[in-house]
Amino acid sequence: MGRALARLMAERGDALCLLGRNADDLQRSAADLAVYGDGSAVPSVPCDLEKPEYFTTALDAASEALGGLDTVVVTAGIFATQEELEADPELAERLLRVDFTNTVLFCEAAKNTLLAEVGGTLCVFSSVAGERGRKPVIIYGAAKAGLTRYLEGLDHKHSANGLRVVTVKPGFVKTSMTAGLQPPPFAGEPEGVARQVLRAIDRGTPVVYAPSPWRLIMAVIRALPRAIMRRVGF
Ligand SMILES: NC(=O)c1ccc[n+]([C@@H]2O[C@H](COP(=O)([O-])OP(=O)(O)OC[C@H]3O[C@@H](n4cnc5c(N)ncnc54)[C@H](OP(=O)(O)O)[C@@H]3O)[C@@H](O)[C@H]2O)c1
């Protein structure tokens, strides 16, 4: 989804800097984005969500490459099934650290960078998995629930200071993360989600369900009594 969003931004002429952990992937994506944009080189900066000690350095380098930042988008994250996480406590610890603790620490650094300039937009991908405790995504959902609450608090504290927080809650989207999983009804494509997210960034919409039917689906799921949630498999 991050690549699809970056392409849309490049197409309309936004100046971009890519952050990621794999140097070869970054170079490939930067070359791809130069084609979608006006041909200018797209800078990239190494940043690994498992190395929080470099978050500020990476953001400073991105800011320097672009002459300042007005928007930071965080799409990085990892997924594993509930069965895999229950069978492997180390994997569970890593997922909780990457998807919650270190994502929050990255957002703290990004928030400080944006507020030190003139404010701006922090757009972060959480998940509908954080809306309700659900059997197939107990641990991943807990990480995303924590992230969603953190982003809500950040919005409450800093909206008056010029920080716009956009929390994206994807439903099921067909990406490398969900490859091999059976797509449910209303599964989305990255390009459609990217269009929705870009609109939300431009308007400063605080919460985006993508694809949109997931707003209604989750409203129903949030309303289900616990006794039903115990019986159903989703
Ligand atoms: N797809 C869905 O159905 C869905 C649903 C709900 C929420 N989400 C959330 O949406 C976001 C985007 O997911 P996606 O579906 O687009 O998945 P994706 O294609 O797998 O993208 C996730 C990205 O995160 C990067 N990443 C993983 N660990 C990292 C680390 N330690 N440091 C830096 N980057 C790291 C990956 O980079 P590498 O290529 O280096 O591994 C990958 O580019 C994620 O936060 C995900 O939890 C997705």
GROMACS .gro file of C-alpha atoms and ligand atoms in nm:
model
  282
    1MET     CA    1   0.000   0.000   0.000
    2GLY     CA    2   0.291   0.233   0.074
    3ARG     CA    3   0.425   0.196  -0.280
    4ALA     CA    4   0.081   0.259  -0.435
    5LEU     CA    5   0.041   0.574  -0.225
    6ALA     CA    6   0.392   0.694  -0.311
    7ARG     CA    7   0.313   0.650  -0.685
    8LEU     CA    8   0.003   0.868  -0.658
    9MET     CA    9   0.201   1.132  -0.474
   10ALA     CA   10   0.481   1.120  -0.732
   11GLU     CA   11   0.231   1.146  -1.020
   12ARG     CA   12   0.090   1.470  -0.887
   13GLY     CA   13   0.434   1.617  -0.829
   14ASP     CA   14   0.488   1.576  -0.454
   15ALA     CA   15   0.854   1.567  -0.351
   16LEU     CA   16   0.916   1.233  -0.179
   17CYS     CA   17   1.181   1.065   0.031
   18LEU     CA   18   1.155   0.689   0.090
   19LEU     CA   19   1.242   0.523   0.421
   20GLY     CA   20   1.291   0.148   0.445
   21ARG     CA   21   1.516  -0.127   0.571
   22ASN     CA   22   1.623  -0.290   0.244
   23ALA     CA   23   1.869  -0.083   0.036
   24ASP     CA   24   1.802  -0.273  -0.292
   25ASP     CA   25   1.425  -0.240  -0.252
   26LEU     CA   26   1.461   0.130  -0.175
   27GLN     CA   27   1.665   0.186  -0.490
   28ARG     CA   28   1.416  -0.009  -0.704
   29SER     CA   29   1.121   0.182  -0.559
   30ALA     CA   30   1.298   0.517  -0.597
   31ALA     CA   31   1.372   0.443  -0.966
   32ASP     CA   32   1.009   0.339  -1.019
   33LEU     CA   33   0.882   0.660  -0.856
   34ALA     CA   34   1.109   0.879  -1.068
   35VAL     CA   35   0.926   0.739  -1.374
   36TYR     CA   36   0.584   0.816  -1.222
   37GLY     CA   37   0.699   1.166  -1.132
   38ASP     CA   38   0.882   1.425  -1.340
   39GLY     CA   39   1.194   1.211  -1.371
   40SER     CA   40   1.382   1.376  -1.082
   41ALA     CA   41   1.571   1.138  -0.855
   42VAL     CA   42   1.379   1.031  -0.543
   43PRO     CA   43   1.603   1.026  -0.235
   44SER     CA   44   1.589   0.738   0.011
   45VAL     CA   45   1.713   0.687   0.366
   46PRO     CA   46   1.772   0.359   0.550
   47CYS     CA   47   1.534   0.310   0.841
   48ASP     CA   48   1.455  -0.017   1.019
   49LEU     CA   49   1.162  -0.028   1.260
   50GLU     CA   50   1.369  -0.267   1.471
   51LYS     CA   51   1.635   0.003   1.526
   52PRO     CA   52   1.467   0.290   1.710
   53GLU     CA   53   1.803   0.452   1.791
   54TYR     CA   54   1.821   0.569   1.426
   55PHE     CA   55   1.466   0.707   1.388
   56THR     CA   56   1.553   1.072   1.451
   57THR     CA   57   1.863   1.052   1.230
   58ALA     CA   58   1.655   0.903   0.946
   59LEU     CA   59   1.387   1.171   0.976
   60ASP     CA   60   1.650   1.446   0.991
   61ALA     CA   61   1.812   1.306   0.675
   62ALA     CA   62   1.473   1.295   0.497
   63SER     CA   63   1.398   1.650   0.606
   64GLU     CA   64   1.736   1.768   0.481
   65ALA     CA   65   1.692   1.589   0.146
   66LEU     CA   66   1.354   1.756   0.091
   67GLY     CA   67   1.419   2.094   0.252
   68GLY     CA   68   1.164   2.019   0.527
   69LEU     CA   69   0.879   1.774   0.585
   70ASP     CA   70   0.507   1.848   0.574
   71THR     CA   71   0.379   1.488   0.574
   72VAL     CA   72   0.509   1.162   0.719
   73VAL     CA   73   0.338   0.838   0.617
   74VAL     CA   74   0.401   0.518   0.814
   75THR     CA   75   0.297   0.199   0.635
   76ALA     CA   76   0.563  -0.042   0.763
   77GLY     CA   77   0.446  -0.332   0.974
   78ILE     CA   78   0.455  -0.710   1.001
   79PHE     CA   79   0.183  -0.972   1.022
   80ALA     CA   80   0.170  -1.332   1.140
   81THR     CA   81  -0.127  -1.557   1.205
   82GLN     CA   82  -0.250  -1.617   1.558
   83GLU     CA   83  -0.134  -1.982   1.533
   84GLU     CA   84   0.218  -1.876   1.429
   85LEU     CA   85   0.237  -1.622   1.711
   86GLU     CA   86   0.111  -1.865   1.976
   87ALA     CA   87   0.368  -2.122   1.863
   88ASP     CA   88   0.660  -1.878   1.866
   89PRO     CA   89   0.685  -1.634   2.160
   90GLU     CA   90   0.991  -1.468   2.006
   91LEU     CA   91   0.795  -1.390   1.690
   92ALA     CA   92   0.509  -1.259   1.906
   93GLU     CA   93   0.748  -1.033   2.096
   94ARG     CA   94   0.897  -0.906   1.768
   95LEU     CA   95   0.557  -0.833   1.617
   96LEU     CA   96   0.444  -0.644   1.928
   97ARG     CA   97   0.770  -0.446   1.926
   98VAL     CA   98   0.759  -0.360   1.554
   99ASP     CA   99   0.384  -0.296   1.516
  100PHE     CA  100   0.332  -0.121   1.849
  101THR     CA  101   0.632  -0.007   2.056
  102ASN     CA  102   0.866   0.093   1.776
  103THR     CA  103   0.592   0.234   1.553
  104VAL     CA  104   0.490   0.456   1.844
  105LEU     CA  105   0.854   0.560   1.897
  106PHE     CA  106   0.887   0.639   1.525
  107CYS     CA  107   0.566   0.846   1.542
  108GLU     CA  108   0.702   1.032   1.846
  109ALA     CA  109   1.014   1.125   1.647
  110ALA     CA  110   0.804   1.220   1.341
  111LYS     CA  111   0.568   1.427   1.558
  112ASN     CA  112   0.865   1.617   1.704
  113THR     CA  113   1.007   1.681   1.355
  114LEU     CA  114   0.671   1.804   1.218
  115LEU     CA  115   0.596   2.025   1.520
  116ALA     CA  116   0.947   2.176   1.508
  117GLU     CA  117   0.861   2.298   1.158
  118VAL     CA  118   0.513   2.443   1.097
  119GLY     CA  119   0.313   2.133   1.186
  120GLY     CA  120   0.197   1.890   0.920
  121THR     CA  121   0.035   1.552   0.869
  122LEU     CA  122   0.125   1.223   1.031
  123CYS     CA  123  -0.054   0.940   0.848
  124VAL     CA  124  -0.019   0.595   1.004
  125PHE     CA  125  -0.153   0.255   0.895
  126SER     CA  126  -0.319   0.075   1.186
  127SER     CA  127  -0.588  -0.190   1.117
  128VAL     CA  128  -0.950  -0.290   1.164
  129ALA     CA  129  -0.793  -0.581   1.357
  130GLY     CA  130  -0.755  -0.339   1.649
  131GLU     CA  131  -1.127  -0.262   1.673
  132ARG     CA  132  -1.233  -0.570   1.867
  133GLY     CA  133  -1.064  -0.872   2.031
  134ARG     CA  134  -1.105  -1.138   1.762
  135LYS     CA  135  -0.994  -1.503   1.766
  136PRO     CA  136  -0.781  -1.504   1.446
  137VAL     CA  137  -0.590  -1.183   1.527
  138ILE     CA  138  -0.561  -1.161   1.906
  139ILE     CA  139  -0.194  -1.055   1.926
  140TYR     CA  140  -0.164  -0.859   1.598
  141GLY     CA  141  -0.499  -0.694   1.680
  142ALA     CA  142  -0.375  -0.598   2.027
  143ALA     CA  143  -0.071  -0.423   1.876
  144LYS     CA  144  -0.291  -0.234   1.630
  145ALA     CA  145  -0.546  -0.147   1.902
  146GLY     CA  146  -0.267   0.009   2.108
  147LEU     CA  147  -0.141   0.198   1.803
  148THR     CA  148  -0.488   0.330   1.722
  149ARG     CA  149  -0.537   0.458   2.078
  150TYR     CA  150  -0.194   0.623   2.076
  151LEU     CA  151  -0.275   0.803   1.749
  152GLU     CA  152  -0.611   0.918   1.885
  153GLY     CA  153  -0.438   1.068   2.191
  154LEU     CA  154  -0.177   1.237   1.971
  155ASP     CA  155  -0.457   1.395   1.767
  156HIS     CA  156  -0.631   1.520   2.082
  157LYS     CA  157  -0.312   1.669   2.223
  158HIS     CA  158  -0.159   1.825   1.912
  159SER     CA  159  -0.433   1.914   1.663
  160ALA     CA  160  -0.440   2.267   1.806
  161ASN     CA  161  -0.062   2.287   1.749
  162GLY     CA  162  -0.090   2.218   1.376
  163LEU     CA  163  -0.039   1.840   1.377
  164ARG     CA  164  -0.296   1.650   1.168
  165VAL     CA  165  -0.308   1.279   1.254
  166VAL     CA  166  -0.463   1.046   0.997
  167THR     CA  167  -0.522   0.689   1.120
  168VAL     CA  168  -0.579   0.443   0.837
  169LYS     CA  169  -0.769   0.126   0.926
  170PRO     CA  170  -0.743  -0.110   0.632
  171GLY     CA  171  -0.973  -0.409   0.616
  172PHE     CA  172  -0.839  -0.696   0.407
  173VAL     CA  173  -0.623  -0.560   0.123
  174LYS     CA  174  -0.447  -0.781  -0.135
  175THR     CA  175  -0.078  -0.708  -0.073
  176SER     CA  176   0.236  -0.912  -0.004
  177MET     CA  177   0.129  -0.915   0.363
  178THR     CA  178  -0.190  -1.108   0.288
  179ALA     CA  179  -0.049  -1.328   0.006
  180GLY     CA  180  -0.165  -1.684   0.065
  181LEU     CA  181  -0.465  -1.584   0.280
  182GLN     CA  182  -0.818  -1.635   0.148
  183PRO     CA  183  -0.957  -1.288   0.060
  184PRO     CA  184  -1.293  -1.224   0.230
  185PRO     CA  185  -1.577  -1.029   0.063
  186PHE     CA  186  -1.490  -0.658   0.030
  187ALA     CA  187  -1.116  -0.727   0.001
  188GLY     CA  188  -0.945  -0.421  -0.147
  189GLU     CA  189  -0.662  -0.345  -0.388
  190PRO     CA  190  -0.368  -0.124  -0.284
  191GLU     CA  191  -0.439   0.135  -0.556
  192GLY     CA  192  -0.795   0.196  -0.437
  193VAL     CA  193  -0.682   0.224  -0.076
  194ALA     CA  194  -0.406   0.464  -0.182
  195ARG     CA  195  -0.657   0.696  -0.353
  196GLN     CA  196  -0.872   0.701  -0.039
  197VAL     CA  197  -0.573   0.765   0.188
  198LEU     CA  198  -0.439   1.047  -0.029
  199ARG     CA  199  -0.779   1.220  -0.012
  200ALA     CA  200  -0.776   1.179   0.367
  201ILE     CA  201  -0.425   1.326   0.390
  202ASP     CA  202  -0.530   1.626   0.182
  203ARG     CA  203  -0.842   1.683   0.392
  204GLY     CA  204  -0.693   1.589   0.730
  205THR     CA  205  -0.958   1.320   0.788
  206PRO     CA  206  -0.870   1.170   1.127
  207VAL     CA  207  -0.987   0.809   1.067
  208VAL     CA  208  -1.013   0.625   0.736
  209TYR     CA  209  -1.157   0.277   0.684
  210ALA     CA  210  -1.029   0.134   0.355
  211PRO     CA  211  -1.196   0.003   0.147
  212SER     CA  212  -1.492   0.208   0.273
  213PRO     CA  213  -1.738  -0.081   0.334
  214TRP     CA  214  -1.519  -0.178   0.630
  215ARG     CA  215  -1.654   0.125   0.821
  216LEU     CA  216  -1.998  -0.037   0.826
  217ILE     CA  217  -1.865  -0.390   0.876
  218MET     CA  218  -1.667  -0.280   1.181
  219ALA     CA  219  -1.961  -0.082   1.321
  220VAL     CA  220  -2.156  -0.410   1.320
  221ILE     CA  221  -1.867  -0.609   1.469
  222ARG     CA  222  -1.813  -0.349   1.743
  223ALA     CA  223  -2.183  -0.379   1.836
  224LEU     CA  224  -2.185  -0.760   1.866
  225PRO     CA  225  -2.229  -0.886   2.223
  226ARG     CA  226  -1.940  -1.079   2.379
  227ALA     CA  227  -2.149  -1.397   2.389
  228ILE     CA  228  -2.170  -1.391   2.008
  229MET     CA  229  -1.803  -1.302   1.963
  230ARG     CA  230  -1.716  -1.613   2.171
  231ARG     CA  231  -1.914  -1.834   1.935
  232VAL     CA  232  -1.814  -1.697   1.593
  233GLY     CA  233  -1.483  -1.773   1.422
  234PHE     CA  234  -1.385  -1.431   1.288
  235LIG     N1  235  -0.291  -0.587   0.378
  235LIG     C1  236  -0.388  -0.584   0.467
  235LIG     O1  237  -0.492  -0.652   0.452
  235LIG     C2  238  -0.377  -0.498   0.589
  235LIG     C3  239  -0.489  -0.492   0.673
  235LIG     C4  240  -0.483  -0.412   0.787
  235LIG     C5  241  -0.369  -0.337   0.814
  235LIG     N2  242  -0.261  -0.346   0.731
  235LIG     C6  243  -0.145  -0.264   0.766
  235LIG     O2  244  -0.113  -0.180   0.657
  235LIG     C7  245   0.028  -0.153   0.656
  235LIG     C8  246   0.082  -0.181   0.516
  235LIG     O3  247   0.069  -0.320   0.491
  235LIG     P1  248   0.074  -0.386   0.345
  235LIG     O4  249  -0.044  -0.473   0.335
  235LIG     O5  250   0.101  -0.283   0.243
  235LIG     O6  251   0.197  -0.484   0.365
  235LIG     P2  252   0.336  -0.501   0.293
  235LIG     O7  253   0.323  -0.491   0.147
  235LIG     O8  254   0.396  -0.624   0.353
  235LIG     O9  255   0.415  -0.372   0.345
  235LIG     C9  256   0.468  -0.366   0.473
  235LIG    C10  257   0.600  -0.298   0.461
  235LIG    O10  258   0.657  -0.290   0.592
  235LIG    C11  259   0.796  -0.302   0.577
  235LIG     N3  260   0.860  -0.345   0.700
  235LIG    C12  261   0.840  -0.458   0.770
  235LIG     N4  262   0.921  -0.461   0.876
  235LIG    C13  263   0.995  -0.349   0.871
  235LIG    C14  264   1.098  -0.296   0.952
  235LIG     N5  265   1.145  -0.361   1.060
  235LIG     N6  266   1.151  -0.177   0.918
  235LIG    C15  267   1.109  -0.110   0.808
  235LIG     N7  268   1.012  -0.156   0.727
  235LIG    C16  269   0.957  -0.274   0.759
  235LIG    C17  270   0.813  -0.408   0.469
  235LIG    O11  271   0.940  -0.394   0.416
  235LIG     P3  272   1.024  -0.519   0.361
  235LIG    O12  273   0.987  -0.529   0.217
  235LIG    O13  274   1.165  -0.478   0.386
  235LIG    O14  275   0.983  -0.642   0.438
  235LIG    C18  276   0.701  -0.373   0.372
  235LIG    O15  277   0.748  -0.287   0.272
  235LIG    C19  278   0.088  -0.240   0.766
  235LIG    O16  279   0.105  -0.160   0.881
  235LIG    C20  280  -0.020  -0.345   0.792
  235LIG    O17  281  -0.015  -0.394   0.925
  235LIG    C21  282  -0.262  -0.424   0.620
   0.00000   0.00000   0.00000
